[in-house]
PDB file of C-alpha atoms (C1' of nucleotides) in Angstrom:
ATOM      1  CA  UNK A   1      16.090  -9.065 -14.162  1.00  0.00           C
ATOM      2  CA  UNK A   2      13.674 -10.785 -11.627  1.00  0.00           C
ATOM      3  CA  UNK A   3      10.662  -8.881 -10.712  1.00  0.00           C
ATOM      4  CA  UNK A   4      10.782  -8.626  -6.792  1.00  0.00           C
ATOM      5  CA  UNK A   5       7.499  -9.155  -5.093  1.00  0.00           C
ATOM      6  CA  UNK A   6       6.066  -5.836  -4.781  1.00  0.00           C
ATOM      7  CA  UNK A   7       4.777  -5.905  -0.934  1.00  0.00           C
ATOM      8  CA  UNK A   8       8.944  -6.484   0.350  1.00  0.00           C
ATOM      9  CA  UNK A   9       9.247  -2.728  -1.947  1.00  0.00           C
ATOM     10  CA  UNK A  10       7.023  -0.788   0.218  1.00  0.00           C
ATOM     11  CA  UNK A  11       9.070   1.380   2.258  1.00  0.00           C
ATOM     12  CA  UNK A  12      11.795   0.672   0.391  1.00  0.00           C
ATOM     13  CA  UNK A  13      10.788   1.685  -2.881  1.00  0.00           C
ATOM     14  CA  UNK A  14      10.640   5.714  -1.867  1.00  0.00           C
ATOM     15  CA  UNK A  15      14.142   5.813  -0.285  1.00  0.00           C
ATOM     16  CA  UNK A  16      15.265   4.356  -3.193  1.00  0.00           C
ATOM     17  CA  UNK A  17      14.031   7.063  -5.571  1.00  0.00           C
ATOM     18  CA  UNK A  18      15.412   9.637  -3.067  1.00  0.00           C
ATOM     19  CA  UNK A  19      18.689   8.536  -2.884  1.00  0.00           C
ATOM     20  CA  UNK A  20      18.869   7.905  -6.770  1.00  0.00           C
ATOM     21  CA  UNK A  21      17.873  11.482  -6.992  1.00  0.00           C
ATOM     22  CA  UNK A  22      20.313  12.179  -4.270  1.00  0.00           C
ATOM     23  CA  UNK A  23      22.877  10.983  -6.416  1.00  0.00           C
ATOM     24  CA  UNK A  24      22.135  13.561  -9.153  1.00  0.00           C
ATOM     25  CA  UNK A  25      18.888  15.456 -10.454  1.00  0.00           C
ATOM     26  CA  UNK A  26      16.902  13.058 -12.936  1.00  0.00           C
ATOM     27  CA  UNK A  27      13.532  13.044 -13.925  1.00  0.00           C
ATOM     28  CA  UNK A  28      10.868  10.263 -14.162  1.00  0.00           C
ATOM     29  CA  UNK A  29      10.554   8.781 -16.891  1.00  0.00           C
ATOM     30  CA  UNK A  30      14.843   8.499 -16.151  1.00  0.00           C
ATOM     31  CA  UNK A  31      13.771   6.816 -13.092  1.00  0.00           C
ATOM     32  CA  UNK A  32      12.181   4.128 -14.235  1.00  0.00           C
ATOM     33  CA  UNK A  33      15.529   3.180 -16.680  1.00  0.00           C
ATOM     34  CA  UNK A  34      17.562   4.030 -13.323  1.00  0.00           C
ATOM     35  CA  UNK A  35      15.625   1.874 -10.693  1.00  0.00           C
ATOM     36  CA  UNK A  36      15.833  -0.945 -13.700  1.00  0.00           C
ATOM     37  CA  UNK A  37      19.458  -0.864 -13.652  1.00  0.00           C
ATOM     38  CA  UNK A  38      19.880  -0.824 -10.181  1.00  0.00           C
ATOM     39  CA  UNK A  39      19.001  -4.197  -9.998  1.00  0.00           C
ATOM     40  CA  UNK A  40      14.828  -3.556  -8.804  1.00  0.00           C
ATOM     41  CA  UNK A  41      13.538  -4.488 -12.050  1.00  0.00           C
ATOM     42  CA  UNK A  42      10.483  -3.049 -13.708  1.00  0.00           C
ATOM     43  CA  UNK A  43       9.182  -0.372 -11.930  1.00  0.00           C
ATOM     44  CA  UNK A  44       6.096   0.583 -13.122  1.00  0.00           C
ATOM     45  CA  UNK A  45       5.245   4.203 -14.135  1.00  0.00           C
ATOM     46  CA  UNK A  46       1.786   3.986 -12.211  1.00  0.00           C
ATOM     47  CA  UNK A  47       4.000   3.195  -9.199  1.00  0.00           C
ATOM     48  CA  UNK A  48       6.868   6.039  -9.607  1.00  0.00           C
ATOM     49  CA  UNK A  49       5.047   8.987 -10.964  1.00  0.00           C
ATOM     50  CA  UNK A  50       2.301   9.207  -8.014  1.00  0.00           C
ATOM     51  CA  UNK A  51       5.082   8.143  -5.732  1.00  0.00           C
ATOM     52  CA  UNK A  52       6.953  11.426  -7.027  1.00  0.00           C
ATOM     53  CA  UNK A  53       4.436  13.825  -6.697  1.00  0.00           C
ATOM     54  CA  UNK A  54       4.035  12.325  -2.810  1.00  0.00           C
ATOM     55  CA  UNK A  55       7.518  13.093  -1.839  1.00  0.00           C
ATOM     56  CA  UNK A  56       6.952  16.851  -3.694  1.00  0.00           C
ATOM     57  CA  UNK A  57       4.108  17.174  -1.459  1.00  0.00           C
ATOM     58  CA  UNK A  58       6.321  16.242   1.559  1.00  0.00           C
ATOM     59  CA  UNK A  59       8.841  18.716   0.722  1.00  0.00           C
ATOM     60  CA  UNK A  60      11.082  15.948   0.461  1.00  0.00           C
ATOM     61  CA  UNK A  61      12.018  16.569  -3.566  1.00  0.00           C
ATOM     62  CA  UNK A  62      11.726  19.764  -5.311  1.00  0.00           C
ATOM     63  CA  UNK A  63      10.817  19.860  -9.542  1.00  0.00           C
ATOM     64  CA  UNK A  64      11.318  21.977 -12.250  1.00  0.00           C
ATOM     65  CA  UNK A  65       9.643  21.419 -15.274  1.00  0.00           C
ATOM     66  CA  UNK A  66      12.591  21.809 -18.373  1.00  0.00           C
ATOM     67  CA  UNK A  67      11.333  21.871 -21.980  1.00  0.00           C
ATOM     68  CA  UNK A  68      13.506  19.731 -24.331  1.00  0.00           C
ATOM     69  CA  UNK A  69      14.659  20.005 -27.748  1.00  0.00           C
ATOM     70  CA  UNK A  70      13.223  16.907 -29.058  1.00  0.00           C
ATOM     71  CA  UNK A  71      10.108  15.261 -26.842  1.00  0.00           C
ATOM     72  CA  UNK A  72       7.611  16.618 -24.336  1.00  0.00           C
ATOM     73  CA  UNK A  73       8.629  18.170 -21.088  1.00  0.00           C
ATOM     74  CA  UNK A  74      10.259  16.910 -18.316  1.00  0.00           C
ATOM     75  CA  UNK A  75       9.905  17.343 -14.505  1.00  0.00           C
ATOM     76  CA  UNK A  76      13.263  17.308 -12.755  1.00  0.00           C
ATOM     77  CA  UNK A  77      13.825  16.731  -9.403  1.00  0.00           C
ATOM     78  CA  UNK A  78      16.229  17.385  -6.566  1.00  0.00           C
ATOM     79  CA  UNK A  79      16.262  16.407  -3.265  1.00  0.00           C
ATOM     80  CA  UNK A  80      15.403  19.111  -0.336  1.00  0.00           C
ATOM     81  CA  UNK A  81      17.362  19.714   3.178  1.00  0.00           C
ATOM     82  CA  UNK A  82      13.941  17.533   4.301  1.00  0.00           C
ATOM     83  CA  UNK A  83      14.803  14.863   2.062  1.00  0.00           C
ATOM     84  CA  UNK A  84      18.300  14.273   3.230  1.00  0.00           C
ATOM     85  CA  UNK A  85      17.210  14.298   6.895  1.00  0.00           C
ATOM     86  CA  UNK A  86      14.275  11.400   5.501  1.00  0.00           C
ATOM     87  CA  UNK A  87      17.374   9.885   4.345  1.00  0.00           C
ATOM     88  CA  UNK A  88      18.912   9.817   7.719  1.00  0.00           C
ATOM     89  CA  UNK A  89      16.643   8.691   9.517  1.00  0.00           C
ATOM     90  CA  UNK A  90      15.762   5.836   7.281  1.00  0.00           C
ATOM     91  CA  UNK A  91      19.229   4.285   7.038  1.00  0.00           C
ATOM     92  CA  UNK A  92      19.751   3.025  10.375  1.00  0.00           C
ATOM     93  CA  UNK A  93      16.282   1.656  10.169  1.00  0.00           C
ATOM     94  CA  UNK A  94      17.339  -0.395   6.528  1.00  0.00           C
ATOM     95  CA  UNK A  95      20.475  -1.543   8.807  1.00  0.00           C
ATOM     96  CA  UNK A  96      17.878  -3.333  11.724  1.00  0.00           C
ATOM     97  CA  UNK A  97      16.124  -4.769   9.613  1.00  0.00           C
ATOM     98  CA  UNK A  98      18.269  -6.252   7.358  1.00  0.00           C
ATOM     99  CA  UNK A  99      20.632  -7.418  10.405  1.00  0.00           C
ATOM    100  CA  UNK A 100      17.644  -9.351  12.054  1.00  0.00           C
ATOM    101  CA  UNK A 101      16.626 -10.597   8.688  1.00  0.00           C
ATOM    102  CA  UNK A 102      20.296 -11.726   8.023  1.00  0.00           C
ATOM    103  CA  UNK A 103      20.706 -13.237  11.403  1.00  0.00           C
ATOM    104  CA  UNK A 104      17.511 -15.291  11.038  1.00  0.00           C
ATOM    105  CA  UNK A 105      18.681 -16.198   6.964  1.00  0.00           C
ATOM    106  CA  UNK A 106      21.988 -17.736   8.548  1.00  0.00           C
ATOM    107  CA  UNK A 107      20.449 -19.637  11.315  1.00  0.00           C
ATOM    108  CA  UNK A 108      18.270 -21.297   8.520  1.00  0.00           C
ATOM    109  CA  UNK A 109      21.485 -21.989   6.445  1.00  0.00           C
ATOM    110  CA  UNK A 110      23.395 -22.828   9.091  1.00  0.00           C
TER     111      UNK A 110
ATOM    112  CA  UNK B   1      15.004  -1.831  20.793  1.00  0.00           C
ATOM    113  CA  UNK B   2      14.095   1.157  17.955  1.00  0.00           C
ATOM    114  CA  UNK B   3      10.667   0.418  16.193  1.00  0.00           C
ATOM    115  CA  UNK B   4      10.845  -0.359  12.315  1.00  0.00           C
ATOM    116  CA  UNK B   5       8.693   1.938   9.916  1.00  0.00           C
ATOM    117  CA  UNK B   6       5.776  -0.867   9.685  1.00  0.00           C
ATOM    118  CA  UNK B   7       5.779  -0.196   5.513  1.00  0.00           C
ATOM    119  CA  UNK B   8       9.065  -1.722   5.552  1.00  0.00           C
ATOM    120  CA  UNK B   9       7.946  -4.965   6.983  1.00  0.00           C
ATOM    121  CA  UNK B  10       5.728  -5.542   4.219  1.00  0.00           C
ATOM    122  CA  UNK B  11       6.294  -9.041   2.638  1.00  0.00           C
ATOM    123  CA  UNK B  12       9.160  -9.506   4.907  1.00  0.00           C
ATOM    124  CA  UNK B  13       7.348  -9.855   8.218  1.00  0.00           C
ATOM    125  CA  UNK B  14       5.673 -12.917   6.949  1.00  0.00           C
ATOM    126  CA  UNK B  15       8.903 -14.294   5.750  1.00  0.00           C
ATOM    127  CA  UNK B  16      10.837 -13.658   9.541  1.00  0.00           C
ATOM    128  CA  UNK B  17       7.916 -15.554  10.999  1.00  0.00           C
ATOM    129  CA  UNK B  18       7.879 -18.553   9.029  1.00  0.00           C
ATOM    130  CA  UNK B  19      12.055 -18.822   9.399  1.00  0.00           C
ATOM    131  CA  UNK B  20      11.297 -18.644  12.973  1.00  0.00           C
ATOM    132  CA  UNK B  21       8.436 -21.280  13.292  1.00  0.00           C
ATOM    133  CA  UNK B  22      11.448 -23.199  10.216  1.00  0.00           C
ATOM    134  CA  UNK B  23      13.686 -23.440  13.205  1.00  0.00           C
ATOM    135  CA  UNK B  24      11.764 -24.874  15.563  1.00  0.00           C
ATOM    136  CA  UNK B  25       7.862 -24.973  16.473  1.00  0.00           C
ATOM    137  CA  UNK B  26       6.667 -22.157  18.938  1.00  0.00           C
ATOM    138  CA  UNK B  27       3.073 -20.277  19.196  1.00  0.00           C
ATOM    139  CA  UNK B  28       1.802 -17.031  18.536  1.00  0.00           C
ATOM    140  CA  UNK B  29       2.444 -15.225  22.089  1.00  0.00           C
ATOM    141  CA  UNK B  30       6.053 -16.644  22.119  1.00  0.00           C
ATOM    142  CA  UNK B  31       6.402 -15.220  18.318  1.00  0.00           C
ATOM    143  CA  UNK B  32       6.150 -11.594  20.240  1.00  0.00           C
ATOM    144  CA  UNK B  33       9.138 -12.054  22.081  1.00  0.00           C
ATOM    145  CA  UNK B  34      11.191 -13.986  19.646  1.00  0.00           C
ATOM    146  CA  UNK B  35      10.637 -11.603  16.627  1.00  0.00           C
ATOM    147  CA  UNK B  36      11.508  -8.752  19.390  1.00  0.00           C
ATOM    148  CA  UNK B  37      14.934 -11.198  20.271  1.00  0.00           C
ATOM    149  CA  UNK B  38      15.606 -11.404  16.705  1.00  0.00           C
ATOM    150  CA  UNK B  39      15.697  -7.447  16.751  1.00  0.00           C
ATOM    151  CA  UNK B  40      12.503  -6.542  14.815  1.00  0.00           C
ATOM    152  CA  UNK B  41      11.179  -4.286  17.608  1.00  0.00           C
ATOM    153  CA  UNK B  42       7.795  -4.715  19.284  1.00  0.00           C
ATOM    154  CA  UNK B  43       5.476  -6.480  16.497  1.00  0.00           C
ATOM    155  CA  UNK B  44       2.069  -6.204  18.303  1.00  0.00           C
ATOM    156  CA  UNK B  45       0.119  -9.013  18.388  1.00  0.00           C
ATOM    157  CA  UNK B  46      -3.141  -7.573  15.888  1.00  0.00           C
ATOM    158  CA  UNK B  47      -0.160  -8.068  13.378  1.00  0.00           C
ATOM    159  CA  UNK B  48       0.936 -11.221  14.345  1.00  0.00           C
ATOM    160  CA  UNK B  49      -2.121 -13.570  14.702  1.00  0.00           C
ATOM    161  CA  UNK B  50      -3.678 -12.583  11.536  1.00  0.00           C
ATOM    162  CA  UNK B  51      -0.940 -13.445   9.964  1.00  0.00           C
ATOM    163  CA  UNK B  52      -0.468 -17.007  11.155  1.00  0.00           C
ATOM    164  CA  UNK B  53      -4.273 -17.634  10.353  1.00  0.00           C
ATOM    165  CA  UNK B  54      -3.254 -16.433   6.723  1.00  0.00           C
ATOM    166  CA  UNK B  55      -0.112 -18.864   6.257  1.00  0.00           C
ATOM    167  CA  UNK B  56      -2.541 -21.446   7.859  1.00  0.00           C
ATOM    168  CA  UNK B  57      -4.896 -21.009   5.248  1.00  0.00           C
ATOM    169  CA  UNK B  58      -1.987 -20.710   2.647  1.00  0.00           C
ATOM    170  CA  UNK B  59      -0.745 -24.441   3.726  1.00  0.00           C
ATOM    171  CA  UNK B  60       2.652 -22.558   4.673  1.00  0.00           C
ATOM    172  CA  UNK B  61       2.106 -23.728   8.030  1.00  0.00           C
ATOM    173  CA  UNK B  62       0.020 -26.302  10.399  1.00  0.00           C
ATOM    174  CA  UNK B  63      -1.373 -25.879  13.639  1.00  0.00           C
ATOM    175  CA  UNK B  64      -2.382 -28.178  16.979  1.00  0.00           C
ATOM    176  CA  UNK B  65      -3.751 -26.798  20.042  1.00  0.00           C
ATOM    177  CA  UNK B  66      -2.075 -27.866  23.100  1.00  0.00           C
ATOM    178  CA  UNK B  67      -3.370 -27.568  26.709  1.00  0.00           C
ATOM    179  CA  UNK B  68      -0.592 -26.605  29.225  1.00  0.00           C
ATOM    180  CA  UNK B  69      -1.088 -27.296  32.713  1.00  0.00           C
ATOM    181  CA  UNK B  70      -1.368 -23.543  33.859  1.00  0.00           C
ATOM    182  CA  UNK B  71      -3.009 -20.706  31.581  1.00  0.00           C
ATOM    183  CA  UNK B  72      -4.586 -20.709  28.240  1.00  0.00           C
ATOM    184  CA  UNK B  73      -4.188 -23.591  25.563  1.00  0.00           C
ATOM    185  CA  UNK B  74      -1.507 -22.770  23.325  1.00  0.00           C
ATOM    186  CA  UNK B  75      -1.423 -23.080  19.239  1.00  0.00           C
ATOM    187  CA  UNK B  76       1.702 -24.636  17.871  1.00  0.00           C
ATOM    188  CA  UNK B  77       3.167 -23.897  14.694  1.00  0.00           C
ATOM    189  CA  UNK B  78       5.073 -26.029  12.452  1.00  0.00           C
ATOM    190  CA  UNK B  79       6.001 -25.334   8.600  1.00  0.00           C
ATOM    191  CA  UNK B  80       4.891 -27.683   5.762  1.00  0.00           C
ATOM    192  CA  UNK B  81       6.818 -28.577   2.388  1.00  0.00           C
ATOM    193  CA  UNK B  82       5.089 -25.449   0.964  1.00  0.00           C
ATOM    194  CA  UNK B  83       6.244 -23.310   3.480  1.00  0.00           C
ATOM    195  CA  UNK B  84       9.866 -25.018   2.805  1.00  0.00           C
ATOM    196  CA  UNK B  85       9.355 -24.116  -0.726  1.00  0.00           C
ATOM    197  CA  UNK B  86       7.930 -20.172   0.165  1.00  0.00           C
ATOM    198  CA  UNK B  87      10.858 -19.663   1.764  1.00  0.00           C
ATOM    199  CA  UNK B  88      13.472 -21.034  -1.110  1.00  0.00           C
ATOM    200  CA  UNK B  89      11.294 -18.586  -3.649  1.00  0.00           C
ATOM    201  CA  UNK B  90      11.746 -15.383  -1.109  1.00  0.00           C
ATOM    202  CA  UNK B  91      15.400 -16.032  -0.687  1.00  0.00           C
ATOM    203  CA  UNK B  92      16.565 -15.020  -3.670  1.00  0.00           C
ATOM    204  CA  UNK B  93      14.208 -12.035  -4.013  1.00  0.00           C
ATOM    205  CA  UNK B  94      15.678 -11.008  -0.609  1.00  0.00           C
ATOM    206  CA  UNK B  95      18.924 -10.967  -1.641  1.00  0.00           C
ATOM    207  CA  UNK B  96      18.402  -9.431  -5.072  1.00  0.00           C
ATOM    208  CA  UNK B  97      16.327  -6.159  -3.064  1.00  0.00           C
ATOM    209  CA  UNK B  98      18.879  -5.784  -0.476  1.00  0.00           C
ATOM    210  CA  UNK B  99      22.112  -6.047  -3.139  1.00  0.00           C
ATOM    211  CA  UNK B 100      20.226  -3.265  -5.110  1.00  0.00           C
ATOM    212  CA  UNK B 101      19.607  -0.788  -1.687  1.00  0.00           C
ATOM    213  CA  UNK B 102      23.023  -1.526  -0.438  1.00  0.00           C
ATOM    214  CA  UNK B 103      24.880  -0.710  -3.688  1.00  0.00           C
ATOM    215  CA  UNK B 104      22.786   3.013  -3.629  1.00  0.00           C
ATOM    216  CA  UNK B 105      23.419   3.302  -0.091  1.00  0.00           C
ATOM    217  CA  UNK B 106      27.094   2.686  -0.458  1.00  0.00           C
ATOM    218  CA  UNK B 107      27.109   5.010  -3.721  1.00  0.00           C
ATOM    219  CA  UNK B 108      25.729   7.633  -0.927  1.00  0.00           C
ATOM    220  CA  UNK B 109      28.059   7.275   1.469  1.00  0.00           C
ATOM    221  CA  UNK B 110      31.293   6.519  -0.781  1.00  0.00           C
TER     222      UNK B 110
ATOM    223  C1'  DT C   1       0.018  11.553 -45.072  1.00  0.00           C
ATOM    224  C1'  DT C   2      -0.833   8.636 -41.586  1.00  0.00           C
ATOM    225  C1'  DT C   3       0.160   5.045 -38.680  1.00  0.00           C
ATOM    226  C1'  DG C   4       2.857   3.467 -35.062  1.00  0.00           C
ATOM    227  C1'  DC C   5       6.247   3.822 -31.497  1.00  0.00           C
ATOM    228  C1'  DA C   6       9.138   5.934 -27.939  1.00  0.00           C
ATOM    229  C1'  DT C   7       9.074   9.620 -24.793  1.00  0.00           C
ATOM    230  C1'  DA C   8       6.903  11.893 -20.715  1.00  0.00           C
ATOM    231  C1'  DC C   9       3.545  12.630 -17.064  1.00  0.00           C
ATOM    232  C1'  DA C  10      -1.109  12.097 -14.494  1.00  0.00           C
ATOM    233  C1'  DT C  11      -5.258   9.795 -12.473  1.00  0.00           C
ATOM    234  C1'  DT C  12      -8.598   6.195 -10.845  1.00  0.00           C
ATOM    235  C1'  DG C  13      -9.494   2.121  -8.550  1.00  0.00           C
ATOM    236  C1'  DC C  14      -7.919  -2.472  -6.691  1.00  0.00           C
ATOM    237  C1'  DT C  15      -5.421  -5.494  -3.545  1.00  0.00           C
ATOM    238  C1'  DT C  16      -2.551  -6.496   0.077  1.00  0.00           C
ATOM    239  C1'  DT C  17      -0.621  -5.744   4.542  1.00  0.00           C
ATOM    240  C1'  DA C  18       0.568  -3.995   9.184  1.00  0.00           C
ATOM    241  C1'  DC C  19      -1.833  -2.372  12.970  1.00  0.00           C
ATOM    242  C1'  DA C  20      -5.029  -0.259  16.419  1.00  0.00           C
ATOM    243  C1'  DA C  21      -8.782  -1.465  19.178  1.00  0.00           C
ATOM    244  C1'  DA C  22     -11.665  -4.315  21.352  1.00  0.00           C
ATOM    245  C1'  DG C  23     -13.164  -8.667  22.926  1.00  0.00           C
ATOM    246  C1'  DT C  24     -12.901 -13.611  25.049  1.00  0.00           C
ATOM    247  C1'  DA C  25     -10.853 -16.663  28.307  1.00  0.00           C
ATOM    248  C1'  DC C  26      -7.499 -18.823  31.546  1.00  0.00           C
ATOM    249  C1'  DC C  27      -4.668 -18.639  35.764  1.00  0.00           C
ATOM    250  C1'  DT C  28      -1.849 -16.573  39.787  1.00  0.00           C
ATOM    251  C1'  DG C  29      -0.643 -13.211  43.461  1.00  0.00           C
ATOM    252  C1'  DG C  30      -1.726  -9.726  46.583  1.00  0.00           C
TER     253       DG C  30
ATOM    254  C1'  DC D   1     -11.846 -10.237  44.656  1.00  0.00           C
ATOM    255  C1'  DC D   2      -9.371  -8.309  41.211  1.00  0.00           C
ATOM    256  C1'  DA D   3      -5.368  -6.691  38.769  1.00  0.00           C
ATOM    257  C1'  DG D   4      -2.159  -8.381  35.564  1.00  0.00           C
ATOM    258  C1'  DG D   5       0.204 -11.694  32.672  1.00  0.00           C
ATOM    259  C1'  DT D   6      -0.803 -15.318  29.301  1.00  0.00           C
ATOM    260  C1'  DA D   7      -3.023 -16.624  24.838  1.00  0.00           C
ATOM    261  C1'  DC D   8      -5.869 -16.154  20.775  1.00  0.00           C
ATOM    262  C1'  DT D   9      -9.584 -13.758  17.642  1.00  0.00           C
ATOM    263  C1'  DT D  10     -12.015 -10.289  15.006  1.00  0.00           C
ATOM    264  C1'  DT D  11     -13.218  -5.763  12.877  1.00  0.00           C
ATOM    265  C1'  DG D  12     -11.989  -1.796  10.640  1.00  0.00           C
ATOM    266  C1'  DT D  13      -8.434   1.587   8.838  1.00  0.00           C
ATOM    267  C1'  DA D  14      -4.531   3.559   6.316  1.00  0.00           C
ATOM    268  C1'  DA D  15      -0.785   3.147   3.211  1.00  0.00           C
ATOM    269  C1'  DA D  16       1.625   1.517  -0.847  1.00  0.00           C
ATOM    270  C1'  DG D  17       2.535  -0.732  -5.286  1.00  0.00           C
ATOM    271  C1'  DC D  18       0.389  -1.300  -9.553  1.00  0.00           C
ATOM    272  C1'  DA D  19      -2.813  -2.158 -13.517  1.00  0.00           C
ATOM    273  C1'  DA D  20      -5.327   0.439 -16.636  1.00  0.00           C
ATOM    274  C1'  DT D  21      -6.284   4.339 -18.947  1.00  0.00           C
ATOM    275  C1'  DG D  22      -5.700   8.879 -20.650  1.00  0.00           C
ATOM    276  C1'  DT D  23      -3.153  13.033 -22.436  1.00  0.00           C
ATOM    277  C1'  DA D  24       0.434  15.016 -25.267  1.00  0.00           C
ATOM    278  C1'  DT D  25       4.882  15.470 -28.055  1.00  0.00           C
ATOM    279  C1'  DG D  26       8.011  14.224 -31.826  1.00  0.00           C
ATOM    280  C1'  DC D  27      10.017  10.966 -35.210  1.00  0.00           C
ATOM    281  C1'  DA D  28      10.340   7.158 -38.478  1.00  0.00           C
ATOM    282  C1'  DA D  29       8.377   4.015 -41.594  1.00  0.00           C
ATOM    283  C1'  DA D  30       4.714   2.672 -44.602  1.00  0.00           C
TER     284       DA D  30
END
DNA sequence: TTTGCATACATTGCTTTACAAAGTACCTGG
DNA sequence: CCAGGTACTTTGTAAAGCAATGTATGCAAA
């Protein structure tokens, strides 16, 4: 998997997380496989774990730490009411972008 | 026209310029408008011109100044065989970020 | 036993980038 | 004359991804 330039990530990177924990509660160290096989290549844990504790400030995600069997703890998160409205209110935004981005990638092809 | 969160344009901004300036010369002032045409939203110009004195000094692009017969000299832009080959390397890394968000997005709307 | 590795999370400091703010300078219309 | 549109530059700030480093747990191999 190509490593994508990490300035085109910021912005993106966050709402990625949140809608992979959207999708189901995970935890971070999970994230890191997730965002891998999602097609963003390596993610780096000094870039997801600070990122996580940003969004738990912003009352976007909520944790629980869950002791394991076999392994140290793990935080899990889920994603708040504020999350899913962060959500909302990014998508559109994704769509413009891409759409003007697209539009100029055809006329260049074209 | 709705304003983009300005993390998102990271490393793509750069990228939307130099496709412009790919199909066709223009100058900075004129970049406003056609970036705001293309439907990124009002990119002021403390954004802008910075920006083309960095792909200047990257060899991405070339500049002449050009007197016009009413108002202020203007800079013309035109891109160079590196910029060409900038632009071939972001394609793909384009692609590869927006296949990755648009597979989550559609796994959270689906 | 002890060394190493995978798991799991946190913190510090660096670099890059978009942008606000302010400045310079030209020309036209009221 | 002067307000406003055109056109470019520079300085400083904030945010984000990430490298590097550190802490701690449990297991397997030597």
């Amino acid at each position: 998997m190509a490593k994508i330039e990490t300035q085109m990530l910021k912005g993106t990177l966050d709402n990625a997380i949140l809608m992979i924990i959207a999708q189901g509660e995970t935890y971070g160290y999970a994230l890191l496989q997730q965002l891998q096989d999602a097609g963003f290549g390596v993610i780096p844990e000094g870039t997801v774990y600070p990122l996580l504790l940003k969004m738990q400030r912003n009352g976007l995600i909520v944790a629980h730490r869950h002791a394991i069997a076999t392994g140290p703890d793990r935080k899990y998160y889920r994603i708040t009411a504020a999350g899913e409205a962060h959500l909302q209110a990014f998508l559109p935004q994704w769509k413009q972008l891409t759409t003007a981005m697209n539009r100029l990638i055809a006329g260049q092809e074209g």
